[in-house]
Coordinates of C-alpha atoms in Angstrom, one line a residue:
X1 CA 28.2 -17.8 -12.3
X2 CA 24.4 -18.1 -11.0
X3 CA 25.7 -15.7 -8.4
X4 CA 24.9 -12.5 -10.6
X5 CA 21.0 -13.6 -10.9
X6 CA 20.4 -13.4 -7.4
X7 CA 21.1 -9.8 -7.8
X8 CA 17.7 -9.4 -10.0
X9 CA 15.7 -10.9 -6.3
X10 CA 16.9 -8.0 -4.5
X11 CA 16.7 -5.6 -7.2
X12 CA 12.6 -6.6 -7.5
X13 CA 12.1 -6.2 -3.6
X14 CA 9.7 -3.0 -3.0
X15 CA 10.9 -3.6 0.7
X16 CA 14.7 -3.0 -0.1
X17 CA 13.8 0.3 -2.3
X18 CA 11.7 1.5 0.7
X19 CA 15.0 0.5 3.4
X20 CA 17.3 2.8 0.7
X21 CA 15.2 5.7 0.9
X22 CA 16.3 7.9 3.5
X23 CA 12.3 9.2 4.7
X24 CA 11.9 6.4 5.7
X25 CA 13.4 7.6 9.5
X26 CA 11.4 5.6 12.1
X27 CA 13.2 2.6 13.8
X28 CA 9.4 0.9 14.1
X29 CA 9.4 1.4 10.2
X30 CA 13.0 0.2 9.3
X31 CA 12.7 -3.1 11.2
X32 CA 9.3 -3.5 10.2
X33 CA 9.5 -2.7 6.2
X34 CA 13.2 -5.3 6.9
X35 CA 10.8 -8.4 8.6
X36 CA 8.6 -8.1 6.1
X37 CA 10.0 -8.0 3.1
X38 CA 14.0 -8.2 3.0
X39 CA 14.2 -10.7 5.9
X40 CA 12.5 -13.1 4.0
X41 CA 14.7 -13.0 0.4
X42 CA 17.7 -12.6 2.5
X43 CA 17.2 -16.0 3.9
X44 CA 16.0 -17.4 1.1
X45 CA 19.5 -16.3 -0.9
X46 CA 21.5 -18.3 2.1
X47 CA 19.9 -21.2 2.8
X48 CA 21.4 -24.4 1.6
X49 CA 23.7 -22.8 -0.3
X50 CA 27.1 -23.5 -0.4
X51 CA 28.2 -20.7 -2.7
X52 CA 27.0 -17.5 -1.1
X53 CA 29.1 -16.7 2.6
X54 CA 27.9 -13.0 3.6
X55 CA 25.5 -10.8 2.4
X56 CA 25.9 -7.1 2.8
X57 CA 23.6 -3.7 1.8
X58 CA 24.7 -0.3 1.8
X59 CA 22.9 2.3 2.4
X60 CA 22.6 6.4 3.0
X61 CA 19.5 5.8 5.3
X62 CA 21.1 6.1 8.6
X63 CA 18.2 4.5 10.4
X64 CA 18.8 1.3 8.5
X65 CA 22.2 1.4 9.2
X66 CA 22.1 1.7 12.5
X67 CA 19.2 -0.5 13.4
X68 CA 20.2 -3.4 11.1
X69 CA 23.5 -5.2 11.4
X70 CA 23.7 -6.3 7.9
X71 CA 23.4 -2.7 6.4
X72 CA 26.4 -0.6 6.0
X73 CA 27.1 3.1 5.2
X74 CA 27.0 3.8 1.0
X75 CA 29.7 5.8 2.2
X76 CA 31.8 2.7 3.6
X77 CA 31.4 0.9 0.4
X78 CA 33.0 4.1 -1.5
X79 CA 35.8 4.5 0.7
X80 CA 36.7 1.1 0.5
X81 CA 39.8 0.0 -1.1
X82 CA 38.3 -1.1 -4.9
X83 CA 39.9 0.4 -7.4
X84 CA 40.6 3.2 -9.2
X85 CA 38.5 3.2 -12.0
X86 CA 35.4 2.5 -9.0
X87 CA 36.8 5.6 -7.2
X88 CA 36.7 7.6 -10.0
X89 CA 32.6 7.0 -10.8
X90 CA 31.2 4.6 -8.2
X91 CA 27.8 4.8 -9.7
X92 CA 28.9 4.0 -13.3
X93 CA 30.8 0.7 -11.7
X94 CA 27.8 -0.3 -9.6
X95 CA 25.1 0.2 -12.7
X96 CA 27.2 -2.4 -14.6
X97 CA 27.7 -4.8 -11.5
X98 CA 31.5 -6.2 -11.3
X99 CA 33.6 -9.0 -9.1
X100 CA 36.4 -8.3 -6.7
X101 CA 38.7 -11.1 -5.5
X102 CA 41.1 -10.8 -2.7
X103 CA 43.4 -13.3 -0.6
X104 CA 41.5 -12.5 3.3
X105 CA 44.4 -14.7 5.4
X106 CA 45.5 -17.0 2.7
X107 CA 42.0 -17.4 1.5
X108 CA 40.5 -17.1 -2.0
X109 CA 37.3 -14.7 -1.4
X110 CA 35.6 -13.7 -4.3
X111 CA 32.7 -10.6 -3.8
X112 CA 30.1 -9.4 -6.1
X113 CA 28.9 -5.7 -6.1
X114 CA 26.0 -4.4 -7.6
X115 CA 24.2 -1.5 -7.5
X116 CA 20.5 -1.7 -6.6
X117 CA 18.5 0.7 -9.6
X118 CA 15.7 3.2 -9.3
X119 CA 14.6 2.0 -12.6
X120 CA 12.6 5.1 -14.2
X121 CA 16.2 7.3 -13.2
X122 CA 18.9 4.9 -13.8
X123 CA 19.7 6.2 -10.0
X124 CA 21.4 4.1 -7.7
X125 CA 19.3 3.5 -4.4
X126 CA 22.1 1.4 -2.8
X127 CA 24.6 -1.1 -3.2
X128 CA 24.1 -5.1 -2.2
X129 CA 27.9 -7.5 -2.0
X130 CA 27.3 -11.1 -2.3
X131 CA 30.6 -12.6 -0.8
X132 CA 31.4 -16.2 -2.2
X133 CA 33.4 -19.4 -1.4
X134 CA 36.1 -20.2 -3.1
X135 CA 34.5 -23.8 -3.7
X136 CA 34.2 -23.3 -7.2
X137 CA 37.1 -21.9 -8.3
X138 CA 39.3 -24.4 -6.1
X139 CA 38.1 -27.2 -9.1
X140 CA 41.1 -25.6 -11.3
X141 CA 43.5 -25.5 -8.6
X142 CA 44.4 -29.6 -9.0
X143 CA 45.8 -29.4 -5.6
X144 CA 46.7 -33.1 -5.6
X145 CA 49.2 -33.0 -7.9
X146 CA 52.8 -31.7 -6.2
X147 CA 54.5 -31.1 -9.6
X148 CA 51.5 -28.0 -10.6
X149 CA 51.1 -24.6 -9.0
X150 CA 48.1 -22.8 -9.2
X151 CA 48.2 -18.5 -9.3
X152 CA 44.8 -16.3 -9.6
X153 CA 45.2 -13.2 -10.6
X154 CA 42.1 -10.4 -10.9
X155 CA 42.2 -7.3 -13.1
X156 CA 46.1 -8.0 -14.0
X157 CA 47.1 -8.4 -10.4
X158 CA 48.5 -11.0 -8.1
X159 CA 46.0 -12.6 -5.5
X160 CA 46.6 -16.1 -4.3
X161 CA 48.7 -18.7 -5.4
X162 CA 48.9 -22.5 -4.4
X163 CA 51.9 -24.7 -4.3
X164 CA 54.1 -22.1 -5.4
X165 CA 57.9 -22.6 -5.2
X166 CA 60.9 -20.4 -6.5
X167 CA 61.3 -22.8 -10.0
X168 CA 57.7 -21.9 -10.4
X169 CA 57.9 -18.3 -9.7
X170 CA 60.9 -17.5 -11.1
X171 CA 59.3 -18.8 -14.6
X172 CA 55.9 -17.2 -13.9
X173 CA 58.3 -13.8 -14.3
X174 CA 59.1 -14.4 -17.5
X175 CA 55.8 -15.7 -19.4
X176 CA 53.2 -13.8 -17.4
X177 CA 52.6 -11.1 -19.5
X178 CA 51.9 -13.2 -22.1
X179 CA 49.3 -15.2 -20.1
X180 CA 47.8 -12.6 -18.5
X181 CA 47.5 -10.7 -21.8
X182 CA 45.5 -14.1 -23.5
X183 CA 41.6 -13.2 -23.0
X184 CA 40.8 -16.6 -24.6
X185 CA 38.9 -19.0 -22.5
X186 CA 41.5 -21.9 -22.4
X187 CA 44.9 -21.8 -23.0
X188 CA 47.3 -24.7 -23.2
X189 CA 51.3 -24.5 -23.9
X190 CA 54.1 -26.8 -23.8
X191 CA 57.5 -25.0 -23.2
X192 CA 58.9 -28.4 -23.9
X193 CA 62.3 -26.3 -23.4
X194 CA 61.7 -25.7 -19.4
X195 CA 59.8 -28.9 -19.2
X196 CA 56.9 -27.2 -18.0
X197 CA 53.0 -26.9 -19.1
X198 CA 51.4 -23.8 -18.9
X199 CA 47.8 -23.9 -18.6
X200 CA 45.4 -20.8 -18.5
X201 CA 41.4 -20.0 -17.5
X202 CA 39.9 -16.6 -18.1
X203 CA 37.0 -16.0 -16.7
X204 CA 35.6 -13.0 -18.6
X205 CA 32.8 -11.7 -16.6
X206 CA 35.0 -12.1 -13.4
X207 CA 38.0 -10.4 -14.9
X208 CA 39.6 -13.4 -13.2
X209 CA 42.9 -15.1 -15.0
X210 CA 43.7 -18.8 -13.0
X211 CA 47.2 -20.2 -14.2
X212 CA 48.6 -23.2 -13.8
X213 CA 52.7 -24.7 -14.1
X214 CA 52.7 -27.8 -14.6
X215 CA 56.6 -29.6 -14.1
X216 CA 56.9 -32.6 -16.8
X217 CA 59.1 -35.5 -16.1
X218 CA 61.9 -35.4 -18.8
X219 CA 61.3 -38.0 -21.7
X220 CA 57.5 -37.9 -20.7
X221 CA 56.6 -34.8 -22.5
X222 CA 54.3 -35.9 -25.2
X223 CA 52.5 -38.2 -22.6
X224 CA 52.5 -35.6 -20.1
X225 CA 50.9 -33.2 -22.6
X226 CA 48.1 -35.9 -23.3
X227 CA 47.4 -36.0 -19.9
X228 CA 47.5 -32.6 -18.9
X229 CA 45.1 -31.8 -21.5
X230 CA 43.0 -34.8 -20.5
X231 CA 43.1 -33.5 -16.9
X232 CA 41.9 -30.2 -18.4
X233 CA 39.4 -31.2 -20.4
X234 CA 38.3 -33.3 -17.5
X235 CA 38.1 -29.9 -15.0
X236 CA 35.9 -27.6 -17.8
X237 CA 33.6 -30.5 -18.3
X238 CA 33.4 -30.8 -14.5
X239 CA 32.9 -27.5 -13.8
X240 CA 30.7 -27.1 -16.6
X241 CA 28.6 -30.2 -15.2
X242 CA 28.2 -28.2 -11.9
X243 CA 27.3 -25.3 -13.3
X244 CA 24.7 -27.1 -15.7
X245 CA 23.2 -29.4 -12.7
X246 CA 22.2 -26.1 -10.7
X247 CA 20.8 -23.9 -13.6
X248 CA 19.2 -26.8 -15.2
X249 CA 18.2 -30.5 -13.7
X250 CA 18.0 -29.7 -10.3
X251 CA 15.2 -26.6 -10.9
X252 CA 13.4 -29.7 -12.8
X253 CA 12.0 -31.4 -9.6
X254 CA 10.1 -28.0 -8.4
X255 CA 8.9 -26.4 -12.0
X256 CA 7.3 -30.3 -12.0
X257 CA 5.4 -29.1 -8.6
X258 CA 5.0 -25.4 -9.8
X259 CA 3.2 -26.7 -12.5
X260 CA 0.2 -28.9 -10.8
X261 CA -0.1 -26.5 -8.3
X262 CA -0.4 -23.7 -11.1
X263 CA -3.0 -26.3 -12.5
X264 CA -5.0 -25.9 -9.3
X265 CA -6.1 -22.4 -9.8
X266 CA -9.6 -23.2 -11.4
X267 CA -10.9 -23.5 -8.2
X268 CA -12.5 -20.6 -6.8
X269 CA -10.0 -19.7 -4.3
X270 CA -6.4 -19.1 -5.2
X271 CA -3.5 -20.2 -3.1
X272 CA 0.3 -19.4 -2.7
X273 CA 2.7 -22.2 -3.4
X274 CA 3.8 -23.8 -0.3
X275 CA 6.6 -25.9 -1.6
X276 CA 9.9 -25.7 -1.4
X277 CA 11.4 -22.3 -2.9
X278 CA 15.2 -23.1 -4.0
X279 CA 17.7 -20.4 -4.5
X280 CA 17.4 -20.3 -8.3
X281 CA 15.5 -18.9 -11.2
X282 CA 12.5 -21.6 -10.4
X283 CA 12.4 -20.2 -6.6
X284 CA 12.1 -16.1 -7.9
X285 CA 9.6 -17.5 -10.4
X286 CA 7.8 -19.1 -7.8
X287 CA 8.4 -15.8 -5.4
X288 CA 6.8 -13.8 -7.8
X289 CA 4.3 -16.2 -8.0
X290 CA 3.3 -15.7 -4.7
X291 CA 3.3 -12.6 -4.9
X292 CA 1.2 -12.3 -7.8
X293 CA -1.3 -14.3 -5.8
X294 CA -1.5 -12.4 -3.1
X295 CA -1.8 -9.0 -5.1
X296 CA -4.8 -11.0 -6.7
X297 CA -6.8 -12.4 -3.4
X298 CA -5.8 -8.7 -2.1
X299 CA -7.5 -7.2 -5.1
X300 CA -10.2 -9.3 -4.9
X301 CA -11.3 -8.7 -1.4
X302 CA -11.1 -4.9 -2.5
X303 CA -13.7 -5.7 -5.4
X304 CA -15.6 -7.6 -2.5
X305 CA -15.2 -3.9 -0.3
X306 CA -16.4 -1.8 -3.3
X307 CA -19.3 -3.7 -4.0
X308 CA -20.7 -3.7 -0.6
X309 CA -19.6 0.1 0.0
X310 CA -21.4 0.8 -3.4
X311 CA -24.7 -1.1 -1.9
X312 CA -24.8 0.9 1.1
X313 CA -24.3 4.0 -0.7
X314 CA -27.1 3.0 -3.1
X315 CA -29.0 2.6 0.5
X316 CA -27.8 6.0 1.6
X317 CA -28.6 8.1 -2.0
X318 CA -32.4 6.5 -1.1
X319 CA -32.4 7.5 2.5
X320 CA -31.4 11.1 1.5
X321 CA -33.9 11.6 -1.0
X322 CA -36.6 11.8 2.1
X323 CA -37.5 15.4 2.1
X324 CA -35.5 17.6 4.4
X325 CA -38.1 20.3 4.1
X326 CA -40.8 18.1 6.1
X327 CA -37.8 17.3 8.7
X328 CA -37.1 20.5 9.1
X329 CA -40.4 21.8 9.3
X330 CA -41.3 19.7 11.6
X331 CA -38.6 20.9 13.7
X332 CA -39.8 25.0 13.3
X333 CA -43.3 23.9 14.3
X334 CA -42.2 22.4 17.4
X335 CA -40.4 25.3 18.5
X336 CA -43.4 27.7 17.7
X337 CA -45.2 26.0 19.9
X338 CA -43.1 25.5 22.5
X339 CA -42.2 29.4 22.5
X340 CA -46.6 29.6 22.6
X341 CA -46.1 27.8 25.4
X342 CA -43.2 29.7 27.1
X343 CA -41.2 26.5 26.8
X344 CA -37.9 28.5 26.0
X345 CA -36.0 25.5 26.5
X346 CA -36.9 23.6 24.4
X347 CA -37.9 25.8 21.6
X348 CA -33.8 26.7 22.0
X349 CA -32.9 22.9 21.4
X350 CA -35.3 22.6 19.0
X351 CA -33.6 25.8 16.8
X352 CA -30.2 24.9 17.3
X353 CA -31.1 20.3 17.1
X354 CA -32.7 22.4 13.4
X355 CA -29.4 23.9 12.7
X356 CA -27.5 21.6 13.3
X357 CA -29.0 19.0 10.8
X358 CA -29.2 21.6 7.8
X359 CA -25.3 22.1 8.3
X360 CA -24.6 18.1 8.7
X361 CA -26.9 17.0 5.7
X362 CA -25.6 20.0 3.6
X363 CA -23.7 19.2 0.2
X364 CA -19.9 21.1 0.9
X365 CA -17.3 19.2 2.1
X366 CA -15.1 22.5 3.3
X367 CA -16.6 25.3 5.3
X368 CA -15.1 28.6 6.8
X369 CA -13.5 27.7 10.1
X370 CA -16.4 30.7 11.7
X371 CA -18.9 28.3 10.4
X372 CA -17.7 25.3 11.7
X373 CA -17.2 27.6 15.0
X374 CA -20.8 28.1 15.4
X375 CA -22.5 25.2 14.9
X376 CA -20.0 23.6 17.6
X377 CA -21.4 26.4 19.7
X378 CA -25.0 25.6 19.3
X379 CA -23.8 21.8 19.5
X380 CA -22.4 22.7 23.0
X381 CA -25.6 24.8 23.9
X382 CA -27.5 21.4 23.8
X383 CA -24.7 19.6 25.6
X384 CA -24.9 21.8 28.5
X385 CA -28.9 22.1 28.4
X386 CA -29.0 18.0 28.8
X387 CA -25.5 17.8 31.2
X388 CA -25.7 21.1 33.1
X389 CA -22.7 22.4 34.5
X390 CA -20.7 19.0 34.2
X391 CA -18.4 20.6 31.6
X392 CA -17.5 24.3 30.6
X393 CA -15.5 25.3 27.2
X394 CA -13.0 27.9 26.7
X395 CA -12.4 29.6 23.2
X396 CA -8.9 31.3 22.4
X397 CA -9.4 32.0 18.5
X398 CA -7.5 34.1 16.3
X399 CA -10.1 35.8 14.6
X400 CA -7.9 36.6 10.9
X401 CA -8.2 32.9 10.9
X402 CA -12.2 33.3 10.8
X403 CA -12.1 32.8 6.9
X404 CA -9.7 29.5 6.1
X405 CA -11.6 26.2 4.8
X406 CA -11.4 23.5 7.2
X407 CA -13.1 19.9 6.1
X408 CA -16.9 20.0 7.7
X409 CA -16.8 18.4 11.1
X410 CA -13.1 18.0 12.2
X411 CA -13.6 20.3 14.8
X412 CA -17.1 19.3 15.7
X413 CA -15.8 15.4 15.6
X414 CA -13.2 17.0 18.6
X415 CA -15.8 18.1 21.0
X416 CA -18.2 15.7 20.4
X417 CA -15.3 12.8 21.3
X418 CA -15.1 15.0 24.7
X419 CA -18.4 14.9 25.4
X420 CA -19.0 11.6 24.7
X421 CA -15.8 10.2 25.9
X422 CA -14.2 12.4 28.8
X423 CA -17.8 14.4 30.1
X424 CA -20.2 11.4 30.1
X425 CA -17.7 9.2 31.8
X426 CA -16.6 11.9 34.2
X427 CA -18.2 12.5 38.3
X428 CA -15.9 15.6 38.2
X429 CA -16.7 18.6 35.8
X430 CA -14.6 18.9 32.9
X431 CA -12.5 21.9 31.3
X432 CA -12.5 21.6 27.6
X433 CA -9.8 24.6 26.1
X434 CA -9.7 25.3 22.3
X435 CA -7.4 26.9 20.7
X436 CA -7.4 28.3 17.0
X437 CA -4.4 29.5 15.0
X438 CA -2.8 30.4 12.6
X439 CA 1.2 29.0 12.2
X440 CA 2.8 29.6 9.4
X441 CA 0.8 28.7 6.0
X442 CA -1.0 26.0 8.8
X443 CA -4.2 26.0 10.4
X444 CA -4.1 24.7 13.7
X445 CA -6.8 23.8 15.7
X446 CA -6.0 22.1 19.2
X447 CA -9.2 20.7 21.9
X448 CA -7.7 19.9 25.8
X449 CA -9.1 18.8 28.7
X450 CA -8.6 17.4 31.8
X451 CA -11.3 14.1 31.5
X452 CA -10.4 10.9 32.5
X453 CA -8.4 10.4 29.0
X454 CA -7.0 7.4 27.8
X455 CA -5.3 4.7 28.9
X456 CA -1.4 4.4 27.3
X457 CA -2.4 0.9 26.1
X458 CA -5.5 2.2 24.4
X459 CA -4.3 5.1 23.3
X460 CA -1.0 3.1 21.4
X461 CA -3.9 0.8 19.7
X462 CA -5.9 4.0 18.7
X463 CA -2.6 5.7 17.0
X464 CA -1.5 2.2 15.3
X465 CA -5.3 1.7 13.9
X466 CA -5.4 5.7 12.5
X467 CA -2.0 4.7 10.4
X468 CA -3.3 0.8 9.4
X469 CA -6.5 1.8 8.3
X470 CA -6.6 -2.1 6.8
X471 CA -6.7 -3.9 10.7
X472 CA -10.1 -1.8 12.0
X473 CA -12.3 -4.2 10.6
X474 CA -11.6 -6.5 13.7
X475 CA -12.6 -3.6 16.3
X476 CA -14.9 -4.1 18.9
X477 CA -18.2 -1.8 18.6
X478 CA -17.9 -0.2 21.9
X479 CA -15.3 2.7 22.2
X480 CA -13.5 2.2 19.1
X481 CA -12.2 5.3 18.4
X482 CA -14.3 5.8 14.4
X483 CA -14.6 9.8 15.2
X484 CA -10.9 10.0 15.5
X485 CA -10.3 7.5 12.3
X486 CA -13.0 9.7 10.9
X487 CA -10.7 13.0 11.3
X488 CA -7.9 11.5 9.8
X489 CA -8.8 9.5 6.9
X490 CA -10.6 13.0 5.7
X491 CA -7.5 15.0 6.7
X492 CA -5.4 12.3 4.4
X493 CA -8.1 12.1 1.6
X494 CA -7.9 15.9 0.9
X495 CA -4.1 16.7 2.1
X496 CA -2.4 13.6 1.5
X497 CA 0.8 14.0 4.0
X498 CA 1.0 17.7 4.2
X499 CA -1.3 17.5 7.5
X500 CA -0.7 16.7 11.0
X501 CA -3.0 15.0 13.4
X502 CA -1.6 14.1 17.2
X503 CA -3.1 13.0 20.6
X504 CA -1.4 13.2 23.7
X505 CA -3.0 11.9 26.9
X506 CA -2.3 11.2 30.9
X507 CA -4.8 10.3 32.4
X508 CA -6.9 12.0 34.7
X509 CA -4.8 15.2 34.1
X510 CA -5.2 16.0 30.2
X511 CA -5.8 14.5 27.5
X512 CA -4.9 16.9 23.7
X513 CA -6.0 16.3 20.0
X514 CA -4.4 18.7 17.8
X515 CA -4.5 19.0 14.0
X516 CA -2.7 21.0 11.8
X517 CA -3.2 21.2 7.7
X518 CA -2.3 23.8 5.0
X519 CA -4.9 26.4 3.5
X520 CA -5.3 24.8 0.5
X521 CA -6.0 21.3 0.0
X522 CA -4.5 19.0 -2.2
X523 CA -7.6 16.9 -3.4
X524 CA -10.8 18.9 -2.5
X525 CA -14.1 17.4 -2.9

């Protein structure tokens, strides 16, 4: 049955892999990664189709579990009633996918498992069940004729029978080793000594043996067995018609769209197929088609990125190739003469303004964390020279810490938000704490203060624009946050996920940024 291919849909969804994986913990990130991705094929698999009745996934990501009512335990699936052989190695049963039939309140319910592959382990992620009608299988079951009763019977055992009566069962007894023995497709016998017809199906890959008794009117046995082989013949070529129409002619009509759409892709912009996608092997083809579309006008715009970030670094190589020595001289001769001139204040802004642009235009990317102390200091010096007394600063540093490599800025990029953000904006004067420690193998380094802070609204737009990086190119110039973007996409750059980087605020009573990242780097500069 087409049933099985579905299977391969789900087993190519990057979505699914990601729901199985038990890190991914967050309810925001479970319904999200489900919406996106598994939502979408889900529907897809059900829509129109008559065969498929229930999907279900299971799982040993609790948050999925809970949070999503069509995933279900791993464990559940284990402890469910399957067989023994399943019992005995799940994983083995799952990795070669298998059919389970059952009579649910005189019903015929037939259910596919298969397990969902990590394919460079040959681990099992999850499990996916695809319950089915009995539509199909009901074609063999000749239910119009009183004189035949129908029996199913899966891995060697009784399931469901139709029509049954005690002449039928009491004869079924005696021959039903033999005919549940037969692995060949058809099987046809005339016990013309009962006056009954036995007739058998095996379907292989199901495990699935239908039989059918057939009671012959005496004298009528040679036309009976014409017929009954007629009516046979009659049932594998419809069934056989069915199965044709939907793996064959009916795909026809859309691989006929597919193509002149594919034959639009000269033009200079590529576009996803918006036809109709069927629940066949034409509708994952044209899935993946879509998808290889978007991968490509995603790729593309990245090219487009690149080639403009490459331009302004080109500007920027030029720009630094001005001589720092005449900026910086510049700088020294101003301050001599304001000192010649008693001007102390100035010849101080002018030394530590000096300072500060050797250490910013300076080639390292990490610096000692009693570097990156000072030139905040001298950074804060020209703060308060320009503000006054509109803000004071606090340091509690551990001082064994005085010799880690912290990236070049992260703590300057702190303060300056404050000033800029929280001082500036402020009619009250504001405390700014710092704290510097050591926890663990961690660095921590955490800036308070009690500003005006940010609004809850904002500061849920900032935290969703630090983790989707891709969505800041619609922000507003004004107050959008790039310092703090700043500080993490350097934090991620060089520690990849081993680093920690939080902000808290209520407004008008304190607003804290903390960070927190391992001594050593994982991708230094």
């Amino acid at each position: 049955m087409y049933i099985e291919e579905k299977v391969n849909l789900f087993n190519n969804a990057a979505g699914l892999t990601e729901l199985f994986d038990e890190n991914l913990s967050k309810e925001e990130d479970v319904v999200y990664t489900f919406l996106k991705d598994v939502a979408p094929i889900t529907k897809l698999s059900q829509l129109n189709n008559p065969y498929i009745k229930q999907l279900k996934f299971y799982t040993s990501n609790k948050t999925a579990v809970r949070v999503l009512p069509l995933f279900l335990s791993l464990d559940s699936l284990y402890n469910e009633n399957i067989s023994e052989q399943f019992k005995n190695d799940p994983s083995k049963e799952l990795f070669k996918h298998f059919w389970r039939v059952e009579n649910v309140n005189d019903e015929l319910q037939l259910t596919y498992y298969a397990g969902l592959m990590n394919s460079q382990i040959s681990k099992v992620n999850g499990a996916l069940s695809i319950t089915c009608n009995s539509s199909l299988l009901k074609l063999f079951l000749n239910e119009n004729s009183p004189n035949t009763a129908t029996y199913i019977y899966w891995n060697g055992q009784y399931i469901y029978s139709y029509q049954n009566n005690d002449v039928f069962s009491n004869y079924l007894n005696s021959v039903k080793k033999s005919l549940i023995s037969n692995k060949n497709d058809t099987y046809v016998f005339l016990d013309e000594k009962n006056g009954i017809l036995q007739s058998s199906i095996y379907l292989k890959k199901q495990n699935i043996n239908i039989i059918q008794l057939s009671k012959l009117p005496e004298g009528s046995f040679n036309t009976s067995l014409f017929s009954s082989n007629i009516l046979l013949f009659v049932m594998v070529f419809l069934f056989s018609n069915i199965i044709m129409f939907l793996l064959v002619f009916y795909p026809l009509h859309n691989v006929s769209s597919l193509a002149r759409h594919m034959r639009q892709t000269h033009s200079p912009k590529l576009l996803p197929y918006s036809g109709k996608i069927t629940n066949d092997e034409v509708g994952e083809l044209i899935v993946e088609y879509n998808s290889l579309v978007e991968r490509t006008i995603e790729m593309s715009e990245t090219l487009h990125r690149n080639e403009l970030l490459l331009k302004n670094a080109q500007i920027e190589t030029l720009q630094s190739q001005l001589n720092p020595h005449f900026f910086y001289g510049t700088l020294e001769s101003i301050r001599m003469i304001a000192e010649y001139h008693n001007e102390t204040l100035i010849a101080e802004i002018a030394y530590a303004f000096g300072n500060l642009m050797r250490y910013s235009l300076s080639r390292e990317y990490f610096v000692s964390i009693e570097n990156e102390i000072e030139i905040v200091k001298q950074y804060t010096e020209i703060q308060q020279k320009r503000l006054g007394d509109r803000f004071s600063i606090r340091w509690d540093i551990d001082f064994s810490v005085n010799d880690w490599k912290c990236p070049k800025f992260v703590l300057f990029s702190m303060i300056e938000n404050v000033i800029v953000h929280d001082v500036e904006h402020s009619r009250k004067k504001v405390n700014i704490d710092v704290n510097i420690c050591q926890i663990g193998n961690d660095l921590s380094i955490t800036v308070a203060n009690d500003g005006p802070g940010i609004s809850h609204d904002r500061l849920e737009s900032i935290l969703y624009l630090r983790d989707h990086p891709e969505e800041r190119k619609n922000m507003s110039s004004r107050n959008n946050g790039r310092s703090i973007f700043n500080i993490n996409d350097r934090l991620k750059l060089y520690y990849g996920n081993d680093y920690q980087f939080n902000i808290t605020s209520q407004e008008n009573v304190l607003t804290v940024c903390n960070v927190r990242f391992n001594i050593e780097p994982k991708n230094q500069a």
